[in-house]
Amino acid sequence: SVLFSSVARFCSPRTRMAGAFLESCLWAMIDAREDEKVSGLVAKMLPRVLGHLRTPEFRNKALEVVTCVNNRAKGAPGVTMPIKELLEVFAAKESSPFEKNFAMLFLAMGWKRASGAETGPLVPRVLGVLGGQIAQHQTMLLHLALASIEHVKSAEWEACPAPPEAMEMLRSFLLDVMLYSPPLTAKPPPGGSPGAAAGAPAPPPSPPPPADGLSPEAEERLVGQATAGGGP
């Protein structure tokens, strides 16, 4: 921080302001204790901090702030995220891969903690940004939509209609969800198997075959994302 402040003296006023903003964000996060205060700080600063990730001279300092936010929030379910603003950061055409990746990280975290009344109105917007995204981001967006689609009102669909391409992706994804049935865990017989009684290791269970009509790729898209997550 001392080195950062020393270098900033020789920069333009605009650069100094950006550096001072990031430094103040970092210390504010370090000083915050209550979840409510952390949530307020995150709502005010996180979308703006993510914007600094596209600038090489401030990327490292912005990453410090982002890492601090992640470490503080991932173990504290009471910390909320500005999901609407994060979705717009992700959707912006000028957003860099750094911004998109971290916006999606915090969007997924915050989506799980928000109410249906908060996430439902955002589903049409989520579907509206599906096109042109990398496969991993498309899968994550579809999972967000699936988690909240029941909370979308008719007027919200009409106000923000999703492109036909996005609706087709959603229909295909919902079909995969309906076809998928989680594998059942077989219970061992009373007394265990003969091999187990003799001390021999039990053979690993063979993976269940994909459901009829469900490709292995589609199953991975469903199961892999459900087990990835990251944060309550």
PDB file of C-alpha atoms in Angstrom:
ATOM      1  CA  SER A   1       0.000   0.000   0.000  1.00  0.00           C
ATOM      2  CA  VAL A   2       2.884   2.389   0.772  1.00  0.00           C
ATOM      3  CA  LEU A   3       4.510   1.626  -2.586  1.00  0.00           C
ATOM      4  CA  PHE A   4       1.161   2.014  -4.323  1.00  0.00           C
ATOM      5  CA  SER A   5       0.628   5.429  -2.714  1.00  0.00           C
ATOM      6  CA  SER A   6       4.152   6.555  -3.638  1.00  0.00           C
ATOM      7  CA  VAL A   7       3.720   5.611  -7.283  1.00  0.00           C
ATOM      8  CA  ALA A   8       0.301   7.267  -7.417  1.00  0.00           C
ATOM      9  CA  ARG A   9       1.889  10.684  -6.666  1.00  0.00           C
ATOM     10  CA  PHE A  10       3.395  10.733 -10.139  1.00  0.00           C
ATOM     11  CA  CYS A  11       0.147   9.773 -11.905  1.00  0.00           C
ATOM     12  CA  SER A  12      -2.609  11.905 -13.366  1.00  0.00           C
ATOM     13  CA  PRO A  13      -5.388  13.179 -11.058  1.00  0.00           C
ATOM     14  CA  ARG A  14      -7.821  10.685 -12.582  1.00  0.00           C
ATOM     15  CA  THR A  15      -5.420   7.818 -11.965  1.00  0.00           C
ATOM     16  CA  ARG A  16      -4.808   8.955  -8.398  1.00  0.00           C
ATOM     17  CA  MET A  17      -8.557   9.079  -7.764  1.00  0.00           C
ATOM     18  CA  ALA A  18      -8.992   5.537  -9.054  1.00  0.00           C
ATOM     19  CA  GLY A  19      -6.109   4.301  -6.921  1.00  0.00           C
ATOM     20  CA  ALA A  20      -7.437   6.071  -3.824  1.00  0.00           C
ATOM     21  CA  PHE A  21     -10.889   4.579  -4.428  1.00  0.00           C
ATOM     22  CA  LEU A  22      -9.546   1.016  -4.577  1.00  0.00           C
ATOM     23  CA  GLU A  23      -7.366   1.565  -1.527  1.00  0.00           C
ATOM     24  CA  SER A  24     -10.313   2.916   0.458  1.00  0.00           C
ATOM     25  CA  CYS A  25     -12.460  -0.042  -0.620  1.00  0.00           C
ATOM     26  CA  LEU A  26      -9.852  -2.481   0.607  1.00  0.00           C
ATOM     27  CA  TRP A  27      -9.543  -0.883   4.028  1.00  0.00           C
ATOM     28  CA  ALA A  28     -13.299  -0.487   4.381  1.00  0.00           C
ATOM     29  CA  MET A  29     -13.745  -4.219   3.752  1.00  0.00           C
ATOM     30  CA  ILE A  30     -11.007  -5.066   6.245  1.00  0.00           C
ATOM     31  CA  ASP A  31     -12.619  -2.874   8.919  1.00  0.00           C
ATOM     32  CA  ALA A  32     -16.198  -4.126   8.347  1.00  0.00           C
ATOM     33  CA  ARG A  33     -17.397  -6.662  10.898  1.00  0.00           C
ATOM     34  CA  GLU A  34     -21.182  -7.050  10.698  1.00  0.00           C
ATOM     35  CA  ASP A  35     -22.739  -8.776   7.690  1.00  0.00           C
ATOM     36  CA  GLU A  36     -25.123  -5.867   7.195  1.00  0.00           C
ATOM     37  CA  LYS A  37     -22.253  -3.412   6.892  1.00  0.00           C
ATOM     38  CA  VAL A  38     -20.351  -5.696   4.525  1.00  0.00           C
ATOM     39  CA  SER A  39     -23.477  -6.047   2.365  1.00  0.00           C
ATOM     40  CA  GLY A  40     -23.833  -2.267   2.167  1.00  0.00           C
ATOM     41  CA  LEU A  41     -20.199  -1.817   1.182  1.00  0.00           C
ATOM     42  CA  VAL A  42     -20.386  -4.538  -1.442  1.00  0.00           C
ATOM     43  CA  ALA A  43     -23.529  -3.042  -2.964  1.00  0.00           C
ATOM     44  CA  LYS A  44     -21.878   0.361  -3.307  1.00  0.00           C
ATOM     45  CA  MET A  45     -18.419  -0.581  -4.481  1.00  0.00           C
ATOM     46  CA  LEU A  46     -18.267  -4.045  -6.061  1.00  0.00           C
ATOM     47  CA  PRO A  47     -19.701  -3.243  -9.538  1.00  0.00           C
ATOM     48  CA  ARG A  48     -17.361  -0.253  -9.772  1.00  0.00           C
ATOM     49  CA  VAL A  49     -14.358  -2.246  -8.522  1.00  0.00           C
ATOM     50  CA  LEU A  50     -14.973  -4.892 -11.185  1.00  0.00           C
ATOM     51  CA  GLY A  51     -14.739  -2.184 -13.833  1.00  0.00           C
ATOM     52  CA  HIS A  52     -11.148  -1.498 -12.774  1.00  0.00           C
ATOM     53  CA  LEU A  53     -10.161  -5.077 -13.639  1.00  0.00           C
ATOM     54  CA  ARG A  54      -9.989  -4.107 -17.304  1.00  0.00           C
ATOM     55  CA  THR A  55      -7.221  -1.574 -16.613  1.00  0.00           C
ATOM     56  CA  PRO A  56      -3.796  -3.246 -16.325  1.00  0.00           C
ATOM     57  CA  GLU A  57      -2.368  -0.593 -14.010  1.00  0.00           C
ATOM     58  CA  PHE A  58      -5.137  -1.136 -11.446  1.00  0.00           C
ATOM     59  CA  ARG A  59      -5.894  -4.812 -11.976  1.00  0.00           C
ATOM     60  CA  ASN A  60      -3.746  -6.075  -9.121  1.00  0.00           C
ATOM     61  CA  LYS A  61      -5.233  -3.631  -6.630  1.00  0.00           C
ATOM     62  CA  ALA A  62      -8.757  -4.402  -7.860  1.00  0.00           C
ATOM     63  CA  LEU A  63      -8.014  -8.117  -7.468  1.00  0.00           C
ATOM     64  CA  GLU A  64      -6.991  -7.478  -3.856  1.00  0.00           C
ATOM     65  CA  VAL A  65     -10.381  -5.920  -3.196  1.00  0.00           C
ATOM     66  CA  VAL A  66     -12.241  -8.682  -5.053  1.00  0.00           C
ATOM     67  CA  THR A  67     -10.358 -11.370  -3.130  1.00  0.00           C
ATOM     68  CA  CYS A  68     -11.139  -9.638   0.147  1.00  0.00           C
ATOM     69  CA  VAL A  69     -14.848  -9.479  -0.742  1.00  0.00           C
ATOM     70  CA  ASN A  70     -14.880 -13.154  -1.719  1.00  0.00           C
ATOM     71  CA  ASN A  71     -13.103 -14.300   1.429  1.00  0.00           C
ATOM     72  CA  ARG A  72     -15.413 -12.238   3.612  1.00  0.00           C
ATOM     73  CA  ALA A  73     -18.653 -13.219   1.862  1.00  0.00           C
ATOM     74  CA  LYS A  74     -18.270 -16.887   0.988  1.00  0.00           C
ATOM     75  CA  GLY A  75     -18.363 -17.995   4.611  1.00  0.00           C
ATOM     76  CA  ALA A  76     -21.077 -15.543   5.639  1.00  0.00           C
ATOM     77  CA  PRO A  77     -24.516 -16.388   4.187  1.00  0.00           C
ATOM     78  CA  GLY A  78     -25.868 -13.150   5.644  1.00  0.00           C
ATOM     79  CA  VAL A  79     -23.812 -11.080   3.208  1.00  0.00           C
ATOM     80  CA  THR A  80     -25.894 -10.168   0.175  1.00  0.00           C
ATOM     81  CA  MET A  81     -24.816  -9.202  -3.337  1.00  0.00           C
ATOM     82  CA  PRO A  82     -26.113  -6.504  -5.726  1.00  0.00           C
ATOM     83  CA  ILE A  83     -27.323  -9.106  -8.220  1.00  0.00           C
ATOM     84  CA  LYS A  84     -29.041  -6.693 -10.599  1.00  0.00           C
ATOM     85  CA  GLU A  85     -25.932  -4.540 -10.951  1.00  0.00           C
ATOM     86  CA  LEU A  86     -23.642  -7.577 -11.234  1.00  0.00           C
ATOM     87  CA  LEU A  87     -25.800  -8.934 -14.039  1.00  0.00           C
ATOM     88  CA  GLU A  88     -25.375  -5.666 -15.911  1.00  0.00           C
ATOM     89  CA  VAL A  89     -21.599  -5.762 -15.406  1.00  0.00           C
ATOM     90  CA  PHE A  90     -21.593  -9.266 -16.857  1.00  0.00           C
ATOM     91  CA  ALA A  91     -23.815  -8.243 -19.785  1.00  0.00           C
ATOM     92  CA  ALA A  92     -21.935  -5.086 -20.772  1.00  0.00           C
ATOM     93  CA  LYS A  93     -20.295  -5.376 -24.190  1.00  0.00           C
ATOM     94  CA  GLU A  94     -17.175  -3.625 -22.975  1.00  0.00           C
ATOM     95  CA  SER A  95     -16.669  -5.957 -20.007  1.00  0.00           C
ATOM     96  CA  SER A  96     -13.391  -7.839 -20.058  1.00  0.00           C
ATOM     97  CA  PRO A  97     -13.094 -11.576 -19.335  1.00  0.00           C
ATOM     98  CA  PHE A  98     -11.880 -10.652 -15.836  1.00  0.00           C
ATOM     99  CA  GLU A  99     -15.039  -8.649 -15.199  1.00  0.00           C
ATOM    100  CA  LYS A 100     -17.322 -11.336 -16.599  1.00  0.00           C
ATOM    101  CA  ASN A 101     -15.758 -14.140 -14.579  1.00  0.00           C
ATOM    102  CA  PHE A 102     -15.897 -12.307 -11.262  1.00  0.00           C
ATOM    103  CA  ALA A 103     -19.311 -10.815 -11.957  1.00  0.00           C
ATOM    104  CA  MET A 104     -20.605 -14.339 -12.562  1.00  0.00           C
ATOM    105  CA  LEU A 105     -18.910 -15.635  -9.407  1.00  0.00           C
ATOM    106  CA  PHE A 106     -20.609 -13.064  -7.206  1.00  0.00           C
ATOM    107  CA  LEU A 107     -23.872 -13.190  -9.164  1.00  0.00           C
ATOM    108  CA  ALA A 108     -24.179 -16.946  -8.542  1.00  0.00           C
ATOM    109  CA  MET A 109     -23.311 -16.447  -4.884  1.00  0.00           C
ATOM    110  CA  GLY A 110     -25.811 -13.643  -4.429  1.00  0.00           C
ATOM    111  CA  TRP A 111     -28.568 -15.388  -6.402  1.00  0.00           C
ATOM    112  CA  LYS A 112     -28.689 -18.217  -3.857  1.00  0.00           C
ATOM    113  CA  ARG A 113     -29.067 -15.721  -1.030  1.00  0.00           C
ATOM    114  CA  ALA A 114     -31.694 -13.499  -2.635  1.00  0.00           C
ATOM    115  CA  SER A 115     -35.445 -13.997  -2.428  1.00  0.00           C
ATOM    116  CA  GLY A 116     -37.627 -15.077  -5.326  1.00  0.00           C
ATOM    117  CA  ALA A 117     -39.102 -11.577  -5.358  1.00  0.00           C
ATOM    118  CA  GLU A 118     -35.616 -10.241  -6.130  1.00  0.00           C
ATOM    119  CA  THR A 119     -34.456 -12.863  -8.636  1.00  0.00           C
ATOM    120  CA  GLY A 120     -37.718 -13.502 -10.493  1.00  0.00           C
ATOM    121  CA  PRO A 121     -37.854 -10.138 -12.310  1.00  0.00           C
ATOM    122  CA  LEU A 122     -34.257 -10.654 -13.475  1.00  0.00           C
ATOM    123  CA  VAL A 123     -34.859 -13.984 -15.234  1.00  0.00           C
ATOM    124  CA  PRO A 124     -35.897 -12.416 -18.590  1.00  0.00           C
ATOM    125  CA  ARG A 125     -32.734 -10.318 -18.485  1.00  0.00           C
ATOM    126  CA  VAL A 126     -30.642 -13.415 -17.686  1.00  0.00           C
ATOM    127  CA  LEU A 127     -32.059 -15.155 -20.752  1.00  0.00           C
ATOM    128  CA  GLY A 128     -31.528 -12.030 -22.802  1.00  0.00           C
ATOM    129  CA  VAL A 129     -27.750 -12.173 -22.315  1.00  0.00           C
ATOM    130  CA  LEU A 130     -27.362 -15.902 -23.041  1.00  0.00           C
ATOM    131  CA  GLY A 131     -26.354 -15.446 -26.657  1.00  0.00           C
ATOM    132  CA  GLY A 132     -22.678 -15.090 -27.448  1.00  0.00           C
ATOM    133  CA  GLN A 133     -21.467 -16.279 -24.034  1.00  0.00           C
ATOM    134  CA  ILE A 134     -18.996 -19.094 -23.485  1.00  0.00           C
ATOM    135  CA  ALA A 135     -20.525 -22.494 -22.703  1.00  0.00           C
ATOM    136  CA  GLN A 136     -19.663 -22.365 -18.994  1.00  0.00           C
ATOM    137  CA  HIS A 137     -21.357 -18.995 -18.560  1.00  0.00           C
ATOM    138  CA  GLN A 138     -24.397 -20.113 -20.534  1.00  0.00           C
ATOM    139  CA  THR A 139     -24.802 -23.116 -18.249  1.00  0.00           C
ATOM    140  CA  MET A 140     -24.522 -20.960 -15.138  1.00  0.00           C
ATOM    141  CA  LEU A 141     -27.075 -18.481 -16.504  1.00  0.00           C
ATOM    142  CA  LEU A 142     -29.491 -21.300 -17.285  1.00  0.00           C
ATOM    143  CA  HIS A 143     -29.162 -22.615 -13.740  1.00  0.00           C
ATOM    144  CA  LEU A 144     -29.929 -19.147 -12.394  1.00  0.00           C
ATOM    145  CA  ALA A 145     -33.013 -18.943 -14.601  1.00  0.00           C
ATOM    146  CA  LEU A 146     -34.132 -22.419 -13.543  1.00  0.00           C
ATOM    147  CA  ALA A 147     -33.831 -21.529  -9.856  1.00  0.00           C
ATOM    148  CA  SER A 148     -36.161 -18.534 -10.190  1.00  0.00           C
ATOM    149  CA  ILE A 149     -38.364 -19.054 -13.237  1.00  0.00           C
ATOM    150  CA  GLU A 150     -41.387 -19.836 -11.062  1.00  0.00           C
ATOM    151  CA  HIS A 151     -41.202 -16.315  -9.622  1.00  0.00           C
ATOM    152  CA  VAL A 152     -41.447 -14.517 -12.992  1.00  0.00           C
ATOM    153  CA  LYS A 153     -44.717 -12.671 -13.575  1.00  0.00           C
ATOM    154  CA  SER A 154     -46.413 -12.407 -16.953  1.00  0.00           C
ATOM    155  CA  ALA A 155     -45.881  -8.658 -17.099  1.00  0.00           C
ATOM    156  CA  GLU A 156     -42.147  -9.147 -16.588  1.00  0.00           C
ATOM    157  CA  TRP A 157     -41.926 -11.521 -19.561  1.00  0.00           C
ATOM    158  CA  GLU A 158     -43.766  -8.955 -21.680  1.00  0.00           C
ATOM    159  CA  ALA A 159     -41.571  -6.078 -20.521  1.00  0.00           C
ATOM    160  CA  CYS A 160     -38.337  -7.904 -21.366  1.00  0.00           C
ATOM    161  CA  PRO A 161     -38.985 -10.638 -23.924  1.00  0.00           C
ATOM    162  CA  ALA A 162     -36.100 -13.059 -24.389  1.00  0.00           C
ATOM    163  CA  PRO A 163     -34.710 -13.671 -27.900  1.00  0.00           C
ATOM    164  CA  PRO A 164     -35.983 -16.819 -29.679  1.00  0.00           C
ATOM    165  CA  GLU A 165     -32.493 -18.327 -29.521  1.00  0.00           C
ATOM    166  CA  ALA A 166     -32.446 -17.968 -25.728  1.00  0.00           C
ATOM    167  CA  MET A 167     -35.920 -19.447 -25.353  1.00  0.00           C
ATOM    168  CA  GLU A 168     -34.863 -22.443 -27.441  1.00  0.00           C
ATOM    169  CA  MET A 169     -31.821 -22.937 -25.207  1.00  0.00           C
ATOM    170  CA  LEU A 170     -34.068 -22.720 -22.159  1.00  0.00           C
ATOM    171  CA  ARG A 171     -36.530 -25.259 -23.574  1.00  0.00           C
ATOM    172  CA  SER A 172     -33.709 -27.680 -24.338  1.00  0.00           C
ATOM    173  CA  PHE A 173     -32.267 -27.214 -20.863  1.00  0.00           C
ATOM    174  CA  LEU A 174     -35.641 -27.750 -19.167  1.00  0.00           C
ATOM    175  CA  LEU A 175     -36.120 -30.933 -21.197  1.00  0.00           C
ATOM    176  CA  ASP A 176     -32.771 -32.203 -19.942  1.00  0.00           C
ATOM    177  CA  VAL A 177     -33.842 -31.381 -16.384  1.00  0.00           C
ATOM    178  CA  MET A 178     -37.049 -33.384 -16.801  1.00  0.00           C
ATOM    179  CA  LEU A 179     -35.180 -36.343 -18.285  1.00  0.00           C
ATOM    180  CA  TYR A 180     -32.535 -36.430 -15.592  1.00  0.00           C
ATOM    181  CA  SER A 181     -33.074 -38.562 -12.509  1.00  0.00           C
ATOM    182  CA  PRO A 182     -30.316 -38.701  -9.875  1.00  0.00           C
ATOM    183  CA  PRO A 183     -28.747 -42.149  -9.402  1.00  0.00           C
ATOM    184  CA  LEU A 184     -29.985 -44.062  -6.386  1.00  0.00           C
ATOM    185  CA  THR A 185     -27.437 -45.138  -3.790  1.00  0.00           C
ATOM    186  CA  ALA A 186     -27.713 -48.866  -3.183  1.00  0.00           C
ATOM    187  CA  LYS A 187     -27.846 -49.859   0.486  1.00  0.00           C
ATOM    188  CA  PRO A 188     -25.521 -52.692   1.554  1.00  0.00           C
ATOM    189  CA  PRO A 189     -27.205 -55.891   2.719  1.00  0.00           C
ATOM    190  CA  PRO A 190     -27.374 -56.581   6.474  1.00  0.00           C
ATOM    191  CA  GLY A 191     -23.978 -57.650   7.733  1.00  0.00           C
ATOM    192  CA  GLY A 192     -22.184 -56.222   4.701  1.00  0.00           C
ATOM    193  CA  SER A 193     -20.866 -58.014   1.649  1.00  0.00           C
ATOM    194  CA  PRO A 194     -18.650 -61.106   1.908  1.00  0.00           C
ATOM    195  CA  GLY A 195     -15.715 -59.132   0.575  1.00  0.00           C
ATOM    196  CA  ALA A 196     -16.194 -56.445   3.191  1.00  0.00           C
ATOM    197  CA  ALA A 197     -16.348 -59.056   5.962  1.00  0.00           C
ATOM    198  CA  ALA A 198     -13.001 -60.440   4.860  1.00  0.00           C
ATOM    199  CA  GLY A 199     -11.483 -56.981   4.922  1.00  0.00           C
ATOM    200  CA  ALA A 200     -11.309 -56.635   1.157  1.00  0.00           C
ATOM    201  CA  PRO A 201     -12.045 -53.165  -0.235  1.00  0.00           C
ATOM    202  CA  ALA A 202     -15.440 -52.782  -1.845  1.00  0.00           C
ATOM    203  CA  PRO A 203     -15.328 -52.307  -5.612  1.00  0.00           C
ATOM    204  CA  PRO A 204     -16.107 -48.765  -6.775  1.00  0.00           C
ATOM    205  CA  PRO A 205     -19.696 -48.331  -7.960  1.00  0.00           C
ATOM    206  CA  SER A 206     -20.085 -48.193 -11.708  1.00  0.00           C
ATOM    207  CA  PRO A 207     -21.453 -44.888 -13.003  1.00  0.00           C
ATOM    208  CA  PRO A 208     -25.134 -45.062 -13.926  1.00  0.00           C
ATOM    209  CA  PRO A 209     -25.961 -44.780 -17.620  1.00  0.00           C
ATOM    210  CA  PRO A 210     -27.414 -41.476 -18.804  1.00  0.00           C
ATOM    211  CA  ALA A 211     -31.197 -41.239 -18.833  1.00  0.00           C
ATOM    212  CA  ASP A 212     -32.926 -42.119 -22.079  1.00  0.00           C
ATOM    213  CA  GLY A 213     -32.630 -39.178 -24.424  1.00  0.00           C
ATOM    214  CA  LEU A 214     -30.037 -37.423 -22.218  1.00  0.00           C
ATOM    215  CA  SER A 215     -26.495 -37.197 -23.563  1.00  0.00           C
ATOM    216  CA  PRO A 216     -23.485 -37.515 -21.228  1.00  0.00           C
ATOM    217  CA  GLU A 217     -22.653 -33.879 -22.031  1.00  0.00           C
ATOM    218  CA  ALA A 218     -26.118 -32.733 -20.990  1.00  0.00           C
ATOM    219  CA  GLU A 219     -25.913 -34.747 -17.769  1.00  0.00           C
ATOM    220  CA  GLU A 220     -22.540 -33.219 -16.968  1.00  0.00           C
ATOM    221  CA  ARG A 221     -24.017 -29.778 -17.582  1.00  0.00           C
ATOM    222  CA  LEU A 222     -26.716 -30.538 -15.006  1.00  0.00           C
ATOM    223  CA  VAL A 223     -24.721 -32.422 -12.383  1.00  0.00           C
ATOM    224  CA  GLY A 224     -21.389 -30.647 -12.727  1.00  0.00           C
ATOM    225  CA  GLN A 225     -22.890 -27.214 -12.242  1.00  0.00           C
ATOM    226  CA  ALA A 226     -24.981 -28.381  -9.294  1.00  0.00           C
ATOM    227  CA  THR A 227     -21.884 -29.692  -7.516  1.00  0.00           C
ATOM    228  CA  ALA A 228     -19.649 -26.759  -8.461  1.00  0.00           C
ATOM    229  CA  GLY A 229     -21.506 -23.801  -6.992  1.00  0.00           C
ATOM    230  CA  GLY A 230     -19.122 -22.352  -4.475  1.00  0.00           C
ATOM    231  CA  GLY A 231     -20.563 -20.640  -1.441  1.00  0.00           C
ATOM    232  CA  PRO A 232     -23.918 -20.898   0.254  1.00  0.00           C
TER     233      PRO A 232
END
